[in-house]
């Protein structure tokens, strides 16, 4: 195992992976092709407990929360947690 692989494996132990960002427009294919709502996160505004370039590629399950206290989202959706399929 190389040193870089060892460092990546250590970072993977920092679970759960938490991504925080703003939602940006995509190409408009996700919801239509998948039949479920999708969201694209801005890389510019991304904060994560693992460096972006070291995020493990793949499809994962997890949870997504919409909004925060500083947004004008619909109050019924604010802070609501949704099951999510996450593609990195």
Coordinates of N, CA and C in Angstrom, one line a residue:
X1 N 0.8 -1.2 0.0 CA 0.0 0.0 0.0 C 0.9 1.2 0.0
X2 N 0.6 2.2 -0.9 CA 1.4 3.4 -1.0 C 1.0 4.3 0.2
X3 N 1.9 5.3 0.4 CA 1.6 6.3 1.4 C 0.3 7.1 1.1
X4 N 0.1 7.4 -0.2 CA -1.1 8.2 -0.5 C -2.4 7.3 -0.3
X5 N -2.3 6.0 -0.5 CA -3.4 5.1 -0.3 C -3.7 5.0 1.2
X6 N -2.6 4.9 2.0 CA -2.8 4.9 3.4 C -3.4 6.1 4.0
X7 N -3.1 7.3 3.5 CA -3.7 8.6 3.9 C -5.1 8.6 3.5
X8 N -5.5 8.1 2.3 CA -6.9 8.1 1.9 C -7.7 7.2 2.8
X9 N -7.2 6.0 3.1 CA -7.9 5.1 4.0 C -8.1 5.7 5.4
X10 N -7.1 6.4 5.9 CA -7.3 7.0 7.2 C -8.4 8.1 7.1
X11 N -8.5 8.8 6.0 CA -9.6 9.8 5.9 C -10.9 9.2 5.8
X12 N -11.0 8.0 5.2 CA -12.3 7.3 5.1 C -12.8 6.9 6.4
X13 N -11.9 6.7 7.4 CA -12.4 6.4 8.7 C -13.1 7.5 9.4
X14 N -13.0 8.7 8.8 CA -13.6 9.9 9.4 C -15.1 10.0 8.9
X15 N -15.9 9.0 9.3 CA -17.3 8.9 8.9 C -18.2 9.4 10.0
X16 N -19.4 9.8 9.7 CA -19.9 9.9 8.4 C -19.3 11.1 7.6
X17 N -19.3 11.0 6.3 CA -18.9 12.1 5.5 C -20.0 13.2 5.4
X18 N -19.7 14.4 5.8 CA -20.7 15.4 5.8 C -20.3 16.5 4.7
X19 N -21.2 16.7 3.8 CA -21.0 17.7 2.7 C -22.0 18.8 3.0
X20 N -21.6 20.0 3.0 CA -22.5 21.2 3.1 C -22.2 22.1 1.9
X21 N -23.2 22.6 1.3 CA -23.0 23.5 0.1 C -24.4 24.1 -0.3
X22 N -24.3 24.9 -1.3 CA -25.6 25.4 -1.9 C -25.9 24.5 -3.1
X23 N -27.2 24.5 -3.4 CA -27.7 23.7 -4.5 C -27.7 24.6 -5.7
X24 N -27.1 24.0 -6.8 CA -27.0 24.7 -8.1 C -27.7 24.0 -9.2
X25 N -28.1 24.7 -10.3 CA -28.8 24.0 -11.4 C -27.8 23.0 -12.1
X26 N -28.4 21.9 -12.5 CA -27.7 21.0 -13.3 C -28.2 21.0 -14.8
X27 N -28.1 19.9 -15.5 CA -28.5 19.8 -16.9 C -30.0 19.6 -17.0
X28 N -30.7 19.3 -15.9 CA -32.1 19.0 -16.0 C -32.5 17.6 -16.3
X29 N -31.5 16.7 -16.3 CA -31.8 15.3 -16.7 C -32.1 14.4 -15.5
X30 N -31.5 14.7 -14.3 CA -31.6 13.8 -13.2 C -32.9 13.4 -12.8
X31 N -33.8 14.3 -12.5 CA -35.1 14.0 -12.0 C -35.9 13.3 -13.1
X32 N -35.8 13.7 -14.3 CA -36.5 13.0 -15.4 C -36.0 11.6 -15.6
X33 N -34.7 11.4 -15.7 CA -34.2 10.1 -15.9 C -34.4 9.1 -14.7
X34 N -34.3 9.6 -13.5 CA -34.4 8.8 -12.3 C -35.8 8.7 -11.8
X35 N -36.6 9.7 -12.1 CA -37.9 9.7 -11.5 C -38.0 10.1 -10.1
X36 N -37.0 10.7 -9.5 CA -37.0 11.2 -8.2 C -36.3 12.6 -8.2
X37 N -36.5 13.4 -7.2 CA -35.9 14.7 -7.1 C -34.3 14.5 -7.0
X38 N -33.6 15.4 -7.6 CA -32.1 15.4 -7.5 C -31.6 16.8 -7.1
X39 N -30.4 16.9 -6.6 CA -29.8 18.2 -6.3 C -28.3 18.1 -6.6
X40 N -27.8 19.2 -7.2 CA -26.4 19.3 -7.5 C -25.8 20.3 -6.5
X41 N -24.7 19.9 -5.9 CA -24.0 20.8 -4.9 C -22.9 21.6 -5.6
X42 N -22.8 22.9 -5.2 CA -21.7 23.8 -5.7 C -20.4 23.3 -5.1
X43 N -19.4 23.1 -6.0 CA -18.1 22.8 -5.5 C -17.4 24.0 -4.9
X44 N -17.8 25.2 -5.4 CA -17.2 26.4 -4.8 C -17.6 26.7 -3.4
X45 N -18.8 26.3 -3.0 CA -19.3 26.6 -1.7 C -19.3 25.3 -0.8
X46 N -18.6 24.3 -1.2 CA -18.6 23.0 -0.5 C -17.7 23.0 0.7
X47 N -18.2 22.6 1.8 CA -17.4 22.3 3.0 C -17.6 20.8 3.3
X48 N -16.5 20.1 3.7 CA -16.5 18.7 3.9 C -15.4 18.3 4.9
X49 N -15.7 17.2 5.6 CA -14.7 16.8 6.6 C -13.6 16.0 6.0
X50 N -13.7 15.7 4.7 CA -12.6 15.1 3.9 C -12.3 16.0 2.7
X51 N -11.0 16.3 2.4 CA -10.7 17.1 1.2 C -11.5 16.6 -0.1
X52 N -12.0 17.5 -0.8 CA -12.8 17.2 -2.0 C -12.1 16.2 -2.9
X53 N -10.9 16.4 -3.2 CA -10.2 15.5 -4.1 C -9.9 14.1 -3.6
X54 N -10.2 13.9 -2.3 CA -10.0 12.6 -1.7 C -11.3 11.9 -1.4
X55 N -12.4 12.5 -1.8 CA -13.7 11.9 -1.6 C -13.8 10.6 -2.4
X56 N -14.3 9.5 -1.8 CA -14.3 8.2 -2.5 C -15.4 8.2 -3.6
X57 N -15.1 8.0 -4.8 CA -16.1 7.9 -5.9 C -17.0 6.7 -5.7
X58 N -18.3 6.9 -6.0 CA -19.2 5.8 -5.9 C -20.6 6.3 -5.7
X59 N -21.6 5.4 -5.5 CA -22.9 5.7 -5.1 C -23.2 5.3 -3.7
X60 N -23.7 6.2 -2.9 CA -23.9 5.9 -1.5 C -25.3 6.2 -1.0
X61 N -25.7 5.7 0.1 CA -27.0 6.1 0.7 C -26.7 7.0 1.8
X62 N -27.6 7.9 2.1 CA -27.4 8.8 3.2 C -28.6 9.6 3.4
X63 N -28.4 10.8 4.0 CA -29.5 11.7 4.3 C -29.2 13.1 3.8
X64 N -30.2 13.9 3.5 CA -30.0 15.2 3.1 C -31.0 16.1 3.9
X65 N -30.5 17.3 4.3 CA -31.4 18.2 5.0 C -31.5 19.5 4.1
X66 N -32.7 20.0 3.9 CA -32.9 21.1 3.1 C -32.9 22.4 3.9
X67 N -32.1 23.4 3.5 CA -32.2 24.7 4.1 C -31.4 24.8 5.4
X68 N -31.4 26.0 5.9 CA -30.9 26.3 7.3 C -31.6 27.5 7.8
X69 N -31.2 28.0 8.9 CA -31.9 29.1 9.5 C -31.8 30.4 8.8
X70 N -30.8 30.5 7.8 CA -30.6 31.7 7.1 C -31.3 31.8 5.7
X71 N -32.1 30.8 5.4 CA -32.8 30.8 4.1 C -34.3 31.1 4.3
X72 N -34.9 31.4 3.1 CA -36.3 31.7 3.1 C -37.1 30.5 2.6
X73 N -36.7 29.2 2.9 CA -37.4 28.1 2.4 C -38.7 28.0 3.0
X74 N -39.6 27.2 2.4 CA -40.9 26.9 2.9 C -40.7 26.3 4.3
X75 N -41.4 26.9 5.3 CA -41.2 26.5 6.7 C -41.4 25.0 6.9
X76 N -42.3 24.4 6.2 CA -42.6 23.0 6.4 C -41.4 22.1 5.9
X77 N -40.6 22.6 5.0 CA -39.4 21.9 4.5 C -38.1 22.2 5.3
X78 N -38.1 23.3 6.0 CA -36.9 23.8 6.7 C -36.4 22.7 7.7
X79 N -35.2 22.2 7.5 CA -34.6 21.3 8.4 C -35.1 19.9 8.3
X80 N -36.0 19.6 7.4 CA -36.6 18.3 7.2 C -35.5 17.4 6.6
X81 N -35.4 16.2 7.1 CA -34.3 15.2 6.7 C -35.0 14.2 5.7
X82 N -34.3 14.0 4.6 CA -34.7 13.1 3.5 C -33.7 12.0 3.3
X83 N -34.2 10.8 3.0 CA -33.3 9.8 2.5 C -32.7 10.2 1.2
X84 N -31.5 9.8 0.9 CA -30.8 10.3 -0.3 C -29.9 9.2 -0.9
X85 N -29.9 9.1 -2.2 CA -28.8 8.4 -2.9 C -27.8 9.4 -3.3
X86 N -26.5 9.2 -3.1 CA -25.5 10.2 -3.3 C -24.5 9.7 -4.2
X87 N -24.2 10.4 -5.3 CA -23.2 10.1 -6.3 C -22.1 11.0 -6.1
X88 N -20.9 10.4 -5.9 CA -19.7 11.3 -5.8 C -18.8 10.9 -6.9

